[in-house]
């Protein structure tokens, strides 16, 4: 599992917090998270432990005002700052209750949820292999030549897991699940690949071509 103090890419933080990348960028831009939990050096990064606060901020939006949520994050953030060197097991034993006059907020469920999803992220990282000797460095499921992003694309296209496993029989349901997590945490950049560029062993999900519009005149 990533350490409490590990800095996650914004896309990884989105997966761990169960929010969109746009939401992660929002908490950074609007300074919803304390500055100590964010790094803008050579990219956007968020402290792994602070993903608990991101999840809390958005999941509690219907019940708490913005002021109440920010107060809870500020109060608990001071505790996280003092505890960021701890292991997750020790962090889960800390008191994450925040009190403000008559209001009591328990952030422990969000800390636990973050811990569990960081376990998934670590497992997703472990199941993926990248080597220039295998499909030119395309991320594949470890021990196979199955491209991770093709598996994730099949899931996104709505194909049942059974069909995906028929296509790639050396996978199992757990590896398919972790492939999706890895792809979401590490989204591809640039233009999508065309069908002729698909690596060995991949499956074409769709092959539709859009006719070019003729220029007027």
mmCIF file with all atom_site columns, C-alpha atoms in Angstrom:
data_model
loop_
_atom_site.group_PDB
_atom_site.id
_atom_site.type_symbol
_atom_site.label_atom_id
_atom_site.label_alt_id
_atom_site.label_comp_id
_atom_site.label_asym_id
_atom_site.label_entity_id
_atom_site.label_seq_id
_atom_site.pdbx_PDB_ins_code
_atom_site.Cartn_x
_atom_site.Cartn_y
_atom_site.Cartn_z
_atom_site.occupancy
_atom_site.B_iso_or_equiv
_atom_site.pdbx_formal_charge
_atom_site.auth_seq_id
_atom_site.auth_comp_id
_atom_site.auth_asym_id
_atom_site.auth_atom_id
_atom_site.pdbx_PDB_model_num
ATOM 1   C CA . UNK A 1 1   ? 0.000   0.000   0.000   1.00 0.00 ? 1   UNK A CA 1
ATOM 2   C CA . UNK A 1 2   ? 1.256   3.529   -0.724  1.00 0.00 ? 2   UNK A CA 1
ATOM 3   C CA . UNK A 1 3   ? 2.485   5.198   2.455   1.00 0.00 ? 3   UNK A CA 1
ATOM 4   C CA . UNK A 1 4   ? 0.398   7.877   4.174   1.00 0.00 ? 4   UNK A CA 1
ATOM 5   C CA . UNK A 1 5   ? 2.945   10.493  3.075   1.00 0.00 ? 5   UNK A CA 1
ATOM 6   C CA . UNK A 1 6   ? 3.297   9.295   -0.532  1.00 0.00 ? 6   UNK A CA 1
ATOM 7   C CA . UNK A 1 7   ? 2.319   11.910  -3.088  1.00 0.00 ? 7   UNK A CA 1
ATOM 8   C CA . UNK A 1 8   ? -0.173  10.542  -5.607  1.00 0.00 ? 8   UNK A CA 1
ATOM 9   C CA . UNK A 1 9   ? -0.749  11.857  -9.094  1.00 0.00 ? 9   UNK A CA 1
ATOM 10  C CA . UNK A 1 10  ? -4.029  13.744  -9.414  1.00 0.00 ? 10  UNK A CA 1
ATOM 11  C CA . UNK A 1 11  ? -5.493  10.883  -11.477 1.00 0.00 ? 11  UNK A CA 1
ATOM 12  C CA . UNK A 1 12  ? -4.472  8.370   -8.791  1.00 0.00 ? 12  UNK A CA 1
ATOM 13  C CA . UNK A 1 13  ? -5.945  10.581  -6.073  1.00 0.00 ? 13  UNK A CA 1
ATOM 14  C CA . UNK A 1 14  ? -9.217  10.687  -8.034  1.00 0.00 ? 14  UNK A CA 1
ATOM 15  C CA . UNK A 1 15  ? -9.418  6.882   -8.052  1.00 0.00 ? 15  UNK A CA 1
ATOM 16  C CA . UNK A 1 16  ? -8.560  6.578   -4.364  1.00 0.00 ? 16  UNK A CA 1
ATOM 17  C CA . UNK A 1 17  ? -11.015 9.339   -3.403  1.00 0.00 ? 17  UNK A CA 1
ATOM 18  C CA . UNK A 1 18  ? -13.738 7.972   -5.720  1.00 0.00 ? 18  UNK A CA 1
ATOM 19  C CA . UNK A 1 19  ? -14.249 11.338  -7.382  1.00 0.00 ? 19  UNK A CA 1
ATOM 20  C CA . UNK A 1 20  ? -13.529 12.729  -10.823 1.00 0.00 ? 20  UNK A CA 1
ATOM 21  C CA . UNK A 1 21  ? -10.198 14.198  -11.870 1.00 0.00 ? 21  UNK A CA 1
ATOM 22  C CA . UNK A 1 22  ? -12.044 17.487  -12.221 1.00 0.00 ? 22  UNK A CA 1
ATOM 23  C CA . UNK A 1 23  ? -13.005 17.301  -8.541  1.00 0.00 ? 23  UNK A CA 1
ATOM 24  C CA . UNK A 1 24  ? -9.386  16.700  -7.520  1.00 0.00 ? 24  UNK A CA 1
ATOM 25  C CA . UNK A 1 25  ? -8.286  19.703  -9.551  1.00 0.00 ? 25  UNK A CA 1
ATOM 26  C CA . UNK A 1 26  ? -11.011 21.705  -7.869  1.00 0.00 ? 26  UNK A CA 1
ATOM 27  C CA . UNK A 1 27  ? -9.828  20.924  -4.326  1.00 0.00 ? 27  UNK A CA 1
ATOM 28  C CA . UNK A 1 28  ? -6.350  21.972  -5.412  1.00 0.00 ? 28  UNK A CA 1
ATOM 29  C CA . UNK A 1 29  ? -7.360  25.163  -7.228  1.00 0.00 ? 29  UNK A CA 1
ATOM 30  C CA . UNK A 1 30  ? -9.832  26.284  -4.560  1.00 0.00 ? 30  UNK A CA 1
ATOM 31  C CA . UNK A 1 31  ? -7.414  25.362  -1.758  1.00 0.00 ? 31  UNK A CA 1
ATOM 32  C CA . UNK A 1 32  ? -9.920  23.086  -0.105  1.00 0.00 ? 32  UNK A CA 1
ATOM 33  C CA . UNK A 1 33  ? -6.985  20.943  0.982   1.00 0.00 ? 33  UNK A CA 1
ATOM 34  C CA . UNK A 1 34  ? -4.270  22.509  3.136   1.00 0.00 ? 34  UNK A CA 1
ATOM 35  C CA . UNK A 1 35  ? -1.295  23.528  1.008   1.00 0.00 ? 35  UNK A CA 1
ATOM 36  C CA . UNK A 1 36  ? 0.966   21.091  2.859   1.00 0.00 ? 36  UNK A CA 1
ATOM 37  C CA . UNK A 1 37  ? -0.972  18.196  1.323   1.00 0.00 ? 37  UNK A CA 1
ATOM 38  C CA . UNK A 1 38  ? -0.559  19.353  -2.273  1.00 0.00 ? 38  UNK A CA 1
ATOM 39  C CA . UNK A 1 39  ? 2.442   19.613  -4.581  1.00 0.00 ? 39  UNK A CA 1
ATOM 40  C CA . UNK A 1 40  ? 2.457   21.478  -7.890  1.00 0.00 ? 40  UNK A CA 1
ATOM 41  C CA . UNK A 1 41  ? 6.089   20.752  -8.701  1.00 0.00 ? 41  UNK A CA 1
ATOM 42  C CA . UNK A 1 42  ? 6.339   19.043  -12.091 1.00 0.00 ? 42  UNK A CA 1
ATOM 43  C CA . UNK A 1 43  ? 2.680   18.076  -12.071 1.00 0.00 ? 43  UNK A CA 1
ATOM 44  C CA . UNK A 1 44  ? -0.203  17.912  -9.611  1.00 0.00 ? 44  UNK A CA 1
ATOM 45  C CA . UNK A 1 45  ? 0.145   15.620  -6.620  1.00 0.00 ? 45  UNK A CA 1
ATOM 46  C CA . UNK A 1 46  ? -1.883  14.992  -3.475  1.00 0.00 ? 46  UNK A CA 1
ATOM 47  C CA . UNK A 1 47  ? -0.825  13.380  -0.202  1.00 0.00 ? 47  UNK A CA 1
ATOM 48  C CA . UNK A 1 48  ? -2.203  9.838   -0.071  1.00 0.00 ? 48  UNK A CA 1
ATOM 49  C CA . UNK A 1 49  ? -3.627  10.340  3.407   1.00 0.00 ? 49  UNK A CA 1
ATOM 50  C CA . UNK A 1 50  ? -5.422  13.512  2.296   1.00 0.00 ? 50  UNK A CA 1
ATOM 51  C CA . UNK A 1 51  ? -7.579  11.512  -0.120  1.00 0.00 ? 51  UNK A CA 1
ATOM 52  C CA . UNK A 1 52  ? -9.730  10.822  2.946   1.00 0.00 ? 52  UNK A CA 1
ATOM 53  C CA . UNK A 1 53  ? -10.564 14.518  3.076   1.00 0.00 ? 53  UNK A CA 1
ATOM 54  C CA . UNK A 1 54  ? -11.358 14.708  -0.635  1.00 0.00 ? 54  UNK A CA 1
ATOM 55  C CA . UNK A 1 55  ? -13.791 11.798  -0.306  1.00 0.00 ? 55  UNK A CA 1
ATOM 56  C CA . UNK A 1 56  ? -15.360 13.392  2.762   1.00 0.00 ? 56  UNK A CA 1
ATOM 57  C CA . UNK A 1 57  ? -15.739 16.805  1.141   1.00 0.00 ? 57  UNK A CA 1
ATOM 58  C CA . UNK A 1 58  ? -17.777 15.536  -1.791  1.00 0.00 ? 58  UNK A CA 1
ATOM 59  C CA . UNK A 1 59  ? -19.658 12.652  -0.150  1.00 0.00 ? 59  UNK A CA 1
ATOM 60  C CA . UNK A 1 60  ? -20.943 14.853  2.685   1.00 0.00 ? 60  UNK A CA 1
ATOM 61  C CA . UNK A 1 61  ? -21.956 17.779  0.457   1.00 0.00 ? 61  UNK A CA 1
ATOM 62  C CA . UNK A 1 62  ? -25.686 17.049  0.771   1.00 0.00 ? 62  UNK A CA 1
ATOM 63  C CA . UNK A 1 63  ? -25.635 17.023  4.570   1.00 0.00 ? 63  UNK A CA 1
ATOM 64  C CA . UNK A 1 64  ? -23.027 19.589  5.563   1.00 0.00 ? 64  UNK A CA 1
ATOM 65  C CA . UNK A 1 65  ? -22.395 23.154  4.495   1.00 0.00 ? 65  UNK A CA 1
ATOM 66  C CA . UNK A 1 66  ? -19.165 24.102  2.806   1.00 0.00 ? 66  UNK A CA 1
ATOM 67  C CA . UNK A 1 67  ? -18.069 25.936  5.969   1.00 0.00 ? 67  UNK A CA 1
ATOM 68  C CA . UNK A 1 68  ? -18.646 22.832  8.118   1.00 0.00 ? 68  UNK A CA 1
ATOM 69  C CA . UNK A 1 69  ? -16.737 20.592  5.713   1.00 0.00 ? 69  UNK A CA 1
ATOM 70  C CA . UNK A 1 70  ? -13.821 23.013  5.485   1.00 0.00 ? 70  UNK A CA 1
ATOM 71  C CA . UNK A 1 71  ? -13.701 23.290  9.276   1.00 0.00 ? 71  UNK A CA 1
ATOM 72  C CA . UNK A 1 72  ? -13.545 19.501  9.588   1.00 0.00 ? 72  UNK A CA 1
ATOM 73  C CA . UNK A 1 73  ? -10.764 19.249  7.005   1.00 0.00 ? 73  UNK A CA 1
ATOM 74  C CA . UNK A 1 74  ? -8.758  22.020  8.660   1.00 0.00 ? 74  UNK A CA 1
ATOM 75  C CA . UNK A 1 75  ? -9.103  20.417  12.107  1.00 0.00 ? 75  UNK A CA 1
ATOM 76  C CA . UNK A 1 76  ? -8.366  16.870  10.965  1.00 0.00 ? 76  UNK A CA 1
ATOM 77  C CA . UNK A 1 77  ? -5.631  18.147  8.662   1.00 0.00 ? 77  UNK A CA 1
ATOM 78  C CA . UNK A 1 78  ? -3.619  19.287  11.656  1.00 0.00 ? 78  UNK A CA 1
ATOM 79  C CA . UNK A 1 79  ? -3.857  15.743  13.048  1.00 0.00 ? 79  UNK A CA 1
ATOM 80  C CA . UNK A 1 80  ? -2.789  14.238  9.722   1.00 0.00 ? 80  UNK A CA 1
ATOM 81  C CA . UNK A 1 81  ? 0.203   16.577  9.611   1.00 0.00 ? 81  UNK A CA 1
ATOM 82  C CA . UNK A 1 82  ? 1.342   15.239  12.986  1.00 0.00 ? 82  UNK A CA 1
ATOM 83  C CA . UNK A 1 83  ? 0.646   11.629  11.961  1.00 0.00 ? 83  UNK A CA 1
ATOM 84  C CA . UNK A 1 84  ? 1.853   11.531  8.354   1.00 0.00 ? 84  UNK A CA 1
ATOM 85  C CA . UNK A 1 85  ? 4.940   9.516   9.324   1.00 0.00 ? 85  UNK A CA 1
ATOM 86  C CA . UNK A 1 86  ? 2.783   6.730   10.782  1.00 0.00 ? 86  UNK A CA 1
ATOM 87  C CA . UNK A 1 87  ? 1.864   3.513   9.028   1.00 0.00 ? 87  UNK A CA 1
ATOM 88  C CA . UNK A 1 88  ? -1.739  3.112   7.917   1.00 0.00 ? 88  UNK A CA 1
ATOM 89  C CA . UNK A 1 89  ? -2.477  0.601   10.672  1.00 0.00 ? 89  UNK A CA 1
ATOM 90  C CA . UNK A 1 90  ? -1.443  3.171   13.270  1.00 0.00 ? 90  UNK A CA 1
ATOM 91  C CA . UNK A 1 91  ? -3.306  5.955   11.491  1.00 0.00 ? 91  UNK A CA 1
ATOM 92  C CA . UNK A 1 92  ? -6.532  3.957   11.659  1.00 0.00 ? 92  UNK A CA 1
ATOM 93  C CA . UNK A 1 93  ? -6.199  3.807   15.441  1.00 0.00 ? 93  UNK A CA 1
ATOM 94  C CA . UNK A 1 94  ? -6.151  7.594   15.725  1.00 0.00 ? 94  UNK A CA 1
ATOM 95  C CA . UNK A 1 95  ? -9.166  9.648   16.771  1.00 0.00 ? 95  UNK A CA 1
ATOM 96  C CA . UNK A 1 96  ? -10.725 11.222  13.669  1.00 0.00 ? 96  UNK A CA 1
ATOM 97  C CA . UNK A 1 97  ? -13.695 12.811  15.409  1.00 0.00 ? 97  UNK A CA 1
ATOM 98  C CA . UNK A 1 98  ? -14.173 16.536  14.852  1.00 0.00 ? 98  UNK A CA 1
ATOM 99  C CA . UNK A 1 99  ? -16.434 18.571  17.152  1.00 0.00 ? 99  UNK A CA 1
ATOM 100 C CA . UNK A 1 100 ? -17.731 22.079  16.564  1.00 0.00 ? 100 UNK A CA 1
ATOM 101 C CA . UNK A 1 101 ? -20.202 23.168  19.254  1.00 0.00 ? 101 UNK A CA 1
ATOM 102 C CA . UNK A 1 102 ? -23.246 20.881  18.715  1.00 0.00 ? 102 UNK A CA 1
ATOM 103 C CA . UNK A 1 103 ? -21.845 19.284  15.538  1.00 0.00 ? 103 UNK A CA 1
ATOM 104 C CA . UNK A 1 104 ? -19.827 16.039  15.667  1.00 0.00 ? 104 UNK A CA 1
ATOM 105 C CA . UNK A 1 105 ? -18.218 14.574  12.540  1.00 0.00 ? 105 UNK A CA 1
ATOM 106 C CA . UNK A 1 106 ? -16.460 11.203  12.427  1.00 0.00 ? 106 UNK A CA 1
ATOM 107 C CA . UNK A 1 107 ? -13.954 11.003  9.568   1.00 0.00 ? 107 UNK A CA 1
ATOM 108 C CA . UNK A 1 108 ? -12.768 7.480   10.402  1.00 0.00 ? 108 UNK A CA 1
ATOM 109 C CA . UNK A 1 109 ? -14.991 5.804   7.747   1.00 0.00 ? 109 UNK A CA 1
ATOM 110 C CA . UNK A 1 110 ? -13.344 7.987   5.099   1.00 0.00 ? 110 UNK A CA 1
ATOM 111 C CA . UNK A 1 111 ? -9.865  7.156   6.398   1.00 0.00 ? 111 UNK A CA 1
ATOM 112 C CA . UNK A 1 112 ? -10.715 3.445   6.292   1.00 0.00 ? 112 UNK A CA 1
ATOM 113 C CA . UNK A 1 113 ? -12.126 3.726   2.789   1.00 0.00 ? 113 UNK A CA 1
ATOM 114 C CA . UNK A 1 114 ? -8.990  5.485   1.590   1.00 0.00 ? 114 UNK A CA 1
ATOM 115 C CA . UNK A 1 115 ? -6.826  2.770   3.137   1.00 0.00 ? 115 UNK A CA 1
ATOM 116 C CA . UNK A 1 116 ? -8.794  0.044   1.331   1.00 0.00 ? 116 UNK A CA 1
ATOM 117 C CA . UNK A 1 117 ? -8.655  1.795   -2.035  1.00 0.00 ? 117 UNK A CA 1
ATOM 118 C CA . UNK A 1 118 ? -4.928  2.398   -1.644  1.00 0.00 ? 118 UNK A CA 1
ATOM 119 C CA . UNK A 1 119 ? -4.591  -1.361  -1.231  1.00 0.00 ? 119 UNK A CA 1
ATOM 120 C CA . UNK A 1 120 ? -6.368  -1.735  -4.573  1.00 0.00 ? 120 UNK A CA 1
ATOM 121 C CA . UNK A 1 121 ? -4.095  0.846   -6.182  1.00 0.00 ? 121 UNK A CA 1
ATOM 122 C CA . UNK A 1 122 ? -1.014  -0.997  -4.914  1.00 0.00 ? 122 UNK A CA 1
ATOM 123 C CA . UNK A 1 123 ? -2.383  -4.295  -6.242  1.00 0.00 ? 123 UNK A CA 1
ATOM 124 C CA . UNK A 1 124 ? -3.110  -2.672  -9.612  1.00 0.00 ? 124 UNK A CA 1
ATOM 125 C CA . UNK A 1 125 ? 0.432   -1.365  -9.826  1.00 0.00 ? 125 UNK A CA 1
ATOM 126 C CA . UNK A 1 126 ? 1.765   -4.819  -8.990  1.00 0.00 ? 126 UNK A CA 1
ATOM 127 C CA . UNK A 1 127 ? -0.322  -6.660  -11.584 1.00 0.00 ? 127 UNK A CA 1
ATOM 128 C CA . UNK A 1 128 ? 0.973   -4.461  -14.419 1.00 0.00 ? 128 UNK A CA 1
ATOM 129 C CA . UNK A 1 129 ? 4.331   -4.872  -16.132 1.00 0.00 ? 129 UNK A CA 1
ATOM 130 C CA . UNK A 1 130 ? 6.073   -2.446  -18.481 1.00 0.00 ? 130 UNK A CA 1
ATOM 131 C CA . UNK A 1 131 ? 9.075   -3.571  -20.484 1.00 0.00 ? 131 UNK A CA 1
ATOM 132 C CA . UNK A 1 132 ? 10.501  -2.326  -23.799 1.00 0.00 ? 132 UNK A CA 1
ATOM 133 C CA . UNK A 1 133 ? 10.866  -5.989  -24.745 1.00 0.00 ? 133 UNK A CA 1
ATOM 134 C CA . UNK A 1 134 ? 7.123   -6.656  -24.477 1.00 0.00 ? 134 UNK A CA 1
ATOM 135 C CA . UNK A 1 135 ? 4.898   -4.891  -27.023 1.00 0.00 ? 135 UNK A CA 1
ATOM 136 C CA . UNK A 1 136 ? 7.311   -1.984  -27.165 1.00 0.00 ? 136 UNK A CA 1
ATOM 137 C CA . UNK A 1 137 ? 6.732   -0.921  -23.563 1.00 0.00 ? 137 UNK A CA 1
ATOM 138 C CA . UNK A 1 138 ? 2.933   -1.100  -23.645 1.00 0.00 ? 138 UNK A CA 1
ATOM 139 C CA . UNK A 1 139 ? 1.601   -1.782  -20.120 1.00 0.00 ? 139 UNK A CA 1
ATOM 140 C CA . UNK A 1 140 ? 0.488   -5.419  -19.953 1.00 0.00 ? 140 UNK A CA 1
ATOM 141 C CA . UNK A 1 141 ? -0.862  -7.757  -17.315 1.00 0.00 ? 141 UNK A CA 1
ATOM 142 C CA . UNK A 1 142 ? 2.220   -9.226  -15.644 1.00 0.00 ? 142 UNK A CA 1
ATOM 143 C CA . UNK A 1 143 ? 3.250   -12.569 -17.106 1.00 0.00 ? 143 UNK A CA 1
ATOM 144 C CA . UNK A 1 144 ? 1.165   -12.062 -20.246 1.00 0.00 ? 144 UNK A CA 1
ATOM 145 C CA . UNK A 1 145 ? 1.108   -10.000 -23.418 1.00 0.00 ? 145 UNK A CA 1
ATOM 146 C CA . UNK A 1 146 ? -2.382  -8.677  -22.701 1.00 0.00 ? 146 UNK A CA 1
ATOM 147 C CA . UNK A 1 147 ? -2.504  -4.856  -22.933 1.00 0.00 ? 147 UNK A CA 1
ATOM 148 C CA . UNK A 1 148 ? -3.986  -3.306  -19.803 1.00 0.00 ? 148 UNK A CA 1
ATOM 149 C CA . UNK A 1 149 ? -5.782  -0.517  -21.632 1.00 0.00 ? 149 UNK A CA 1
ATOM 150 C CA . UNK A 1 150 ? -7.465  -2.945  -24.014 1.00 0.00 ? 150 UNK A CA 1
ATOM 151 C CA . UNK A 1 151 ? -8.877  -4.867  -21.044 1.00 0.00 ? 151 UNK A CA 1
ATOM 152 C CA . UNK A 1 152 ? -10.088 -1.630  -19.464 1.00 0.00 ? 152 UNK A CA 1
ATOM 153 C CA . UNK A 1 153 ? -11.594 -0.507  -22.786 1.00 0.00 ? 153 UNK A CA 1
ATOM 154 C CA . UNK A 1 154 ? -13.513 -3.782  -23.033 1.00 0.00 ? 154 UNK A CA 1
ATOM 155 C CA . UNK A 1 155 ? -14.992 -3.202  -19.571 1.00 0.00 ? 155 UNK A CA 1
ATOM 156 C CA . UNK A 1 156 ? -15.836 0.403   -20.444 1.00 0.00 ? 156 UNK A CA 1
ATOM 157 C CA . UNK A 1 157 ? -17.576 -0.819  -23.607 1.00 0.00 ? 157 UNK A CA 1
ATOM 158 C CA . UNK A 1 158 ? -19.894 -2.916  -21.453 1.00 0.00 ? 158 UNK A CA 1
ATOM 159 C CA . UNK A 1 159 ? -18.561 -6.355  -22.333 1.00 0.00 ? 159 UNK A CA 1
ATOM 160 C CA . UNK A 1 160 ? -19.316 -8.974  -19.641 1.00 0.00 ? 160 UNK A CA 1
ATOM 161 C CA . UNK A 1 161 ? -16.345 -10.269 -17.679 1.00 0.00 ? 161 UNK A CA 1
ATOM 162 C CA . UNK A 1 162 ? -17.071 -13.759 -19.016 1.00 0.00 ? 162 UNK A CA 1
ATOM 163 C CA . UNK A 1 163 ? -16.592 -12.542 -22.593 1.00 0.00 ? 163 UNK A CA 1
ATOM 164 C CA . UNK A 1 164 ? -13.383 -10.743 -21.658 1.00 0.00 ? 164 UNK A CA 1
ATOM 165 C CA . UNK A 1 165 ? -12.036 -13.905 -20.027 1.00 0.00 ? 165 UNK A CA 1
ATOM 166 C CA . UNK A 1 166 ? -12.938 -15.876 -23.148 1.00 0.00 ? 166 UNK A CA 1
ATOM 167 C CA . UNK A 1 167 ? -10.884 -13.396 -25.182 1.00 0.00 ? 167 UNK A CA 1
ATOM 168 C CA . UNK A 1 168 ? -7.942  -13.521 -22.749 1.00 0.00 ? 168 UNK A CA 1
ATOM 169 C CA . UNK A 1 169 ? -8.161  -16.902 -20.966 1.00 0.00 ? 169 UNK A CA 1
ATOM 170 C CA . UNK A 1 170 ? -4.933  -16.302 -19.019 1.00 0.00 ? 170 UNK A CA 1
ATOM 171 C CA . UNK A 1 171 ? -6.691  -13.574 -17.006 1.00 0.00 ? 171 UNK A CA 1
ATOM 172 C CA . UNK A 1 172 ? -9.164  -13.851 -14.138 1.00 0.00 ? 172 UNK A CA 1
ATOM 173 C CA . UNK A 1 173 ? -11.875 -11.542 -12.806 1.00 0.00 ? 173 UNK A CA 1
ATOM 174 C CA . UNK A 1 174 ? -9.564  -9.949  -10.239 1.00 0.00 ? 174 UNK A CA 1
ATOM 175 C CA . UNK A 1 175 ? -6.947  -9.066  -12.850 1.00 0.00 ? 175 UNK A CA 1
ATOM 176 C CA . UNK A 1 176 ? -9.666  -7.516  -15.002 1.00 0.00 ? 176 UNK A CA 1
ATOM 177 C CA . UNK A 1 177 ? -10.806 -5.409  -12.026 1.00 0.00 ? 177 UNK A CA 1
ATOM 178 C CA . UNK A 1 178 ? -7.259  -4.282  -11.284 1.00 0.00 ? 178 UNK A CA 1
ATOM 179 C CA . UNK A 1 179 ? -6.627  -3.464  -14.949 1.00 0.00 ? 179 UNK A CA 1
ATOM 180 C CA . UNK A 1 180 ? -9.547  -1.038  -14.824 1.00 0.00 ? 180 UNK A CA 1
ATOM 181 C CA . UNK A 1 181 ? -8.165  0.593   -11.672 1.00 0.00 ? 181 UNK A CA 1
ATOM 182 C CA . UNK A 1 182 ? -4.715  0.961   -13.239 1.00 0.00 ? 182 UNK A CA 1
ATOM 183 C CA . UNK A 1 183 ? -6.132  2.475   -16.435 1.00 0.00 ? 183 UNK A CA 1
ATOM 184 C CA . UNK A 1 184 ? -8.231  4.970   -14.467 1.00 0.00 ? 184 UNK A CA 1
ATOM 185 C CA . UNK A 1 185 ? -5.278  5.929   -12.280 1.00 0.00 ? 185 UNK A CA 1
ATOM 186 C CA . UNK A 1 186 ? -2.995  6.280   -15.315 1.00 0.00 ? 186 UNK A CA 1
ATOM 187 C CA . UNK A 1 187 ? -5.143  7.576   -18.169 1.00 0.00 ? 187 UNK A CA 1
ATOM 188 C CA . UNK A 1 188 ? -3.695  7.545   -21.664 1.00 0.00 ? 188 UNK A CA 1
ATOM 189 C CA . UNK A 1 189 ? -2.704  10.864  -23.132 1.00 0.00 ? 189 UNK A CA 1
ATOM 190 C CA . UNK A 1 190 ? -2.867  12.085  -26.687 1.00 0.00 ? 190 UNK A CA 1
ATOM 191 C CA . UNK A 1 191 ? -5.046  10.877  -29.541 1.00 0.00 ? 191 UNK A CA 1
ATOM 192 C CA . UNK A 1 192 ? -6.637  7.425   -29.308 1.00 0.00 ? 192 UNK A CA 1
ATOM 193 C CA . UNK A 1 193 ? -4.919  4.659   -31.233 1.00 0.00 ? 193 UNK A CA 1
ATOM 194 C CA . UNK A 1 194 ? -6.401  3.684   -34.577 1.00 0.00 ? 194 UNK A CA 1
ATOM 195 C CA . UNK A 1 195 ? -7.217  0.046   -35.189 1.00 0.00 ? 195 UNK A CA 1
ATOM 196 C CA . UNK A 1 196 ? -4.090  -0.515  -37.249 1.00 0.00 ? 196 UNK A CA 1
ATOM 197 C CA . UNK A 1 197 ? -1.915  0.463   -34.308 1.00 0.00 ? 197 UNK A CA 1
ATOM 198 C CA . UNK A 1 198 ? -3.356  -2.028  -31.825 1.00 0.00 ? 198 UNK A CA 1
ATOM 199 C CA . UNK A 1 199 ? -0.683  -4.214  -30.222 1.00 0.00 ? 199 UNK A CA 1
ATOM 200 C CA . UNK A 1 200 ? -0.471  -7.942  -30.580 1.00 0.00 ? 200 UNK A CA 1
ATOM 201 C CA . UNK A 1 201 ? -3.183  -9.889  -28.782 1.00 0.00 ? 201 UNK A CA 1
ATOM 202 C CA . UNK A 1 202 ? -5.656  -6.978  -28.548 1.00 0.00 ? 202 UNK A CA 1
ATOM 203 C CA . UNK A 1 203 ? -9.309  -7.002  -29.560 1.00 0.00 ? 203 UNK A CA 1
ATOM 204 C CA . UNK A 1 204 ? -11.089 -4.361  -31.625 1.00 0.00 ? 204 UNK A CA 1
ATOM 205 C CA . UNK A 1 205 ? -14.057 -3.127  -29.593 1.00 0.00 ? 205 UNK A CA 1
ATOM 206 C CA . UNK A 1 206 ? -15.551 -1.005  -32.369 1.00 0.00 ? 206 UNK A CA 1
ATOM 207 C CA . UNK A 1 207 ? -14.500 -0.087  -35.869 1.00 0.00 ? 207 UNK A CA 1
ATOM 208 C CA . UNK A 1 208 ? -16.603 2.824   -37.015 1.00 0.00 ? 208 UNK A CA 1
ATOM 209 C CA . UNK A 1 209 ? -15.314 5.426   -39.430 1.00 0.00 ? 209 UNK A CA 1
ATOM 210 C CA . UNK A 1 210 ? -16.689 8.937   -39.736 1.00 0.00 ? 210 UNK A CA 1
ATOM 211 C CA . UNK A 1 211 ? -16.694 10.380  -43.228 1.00 0.00 ? 211 UNK A CA 1
ATOM 212 C CA . UNK A 1 212 ? -14.742 13.585  -43.640 1.00 0.00 ? 212 UNK A CA 1
ATOM 213 C CA . UNK A 1 213 ? -16.690 16.674  -44.490 1.00 0.00 ? 213 UNK A CA 1
ATOM 214 C CA . UNK A 1 214 ? -15.866 18.222  -47.791 1.00 0.00 ? 214 UNK A CA 1
ATOM 215 C CA . UNK A 1 215 ? -14.577 21.765  -47.654 1.00 0.00 ? 215 UNK A CA 1
ATOM 216 C CA . UNK A 1 216 ? -17.051 24.344  -48.851 1.00 0.00 ? 216 UNK A CA 1
ATOM 217 C CA . UNK A 1 217 ? -16.315 25.833  -52.267 1.00 0.00 ? 217 UNK A CA 1
#
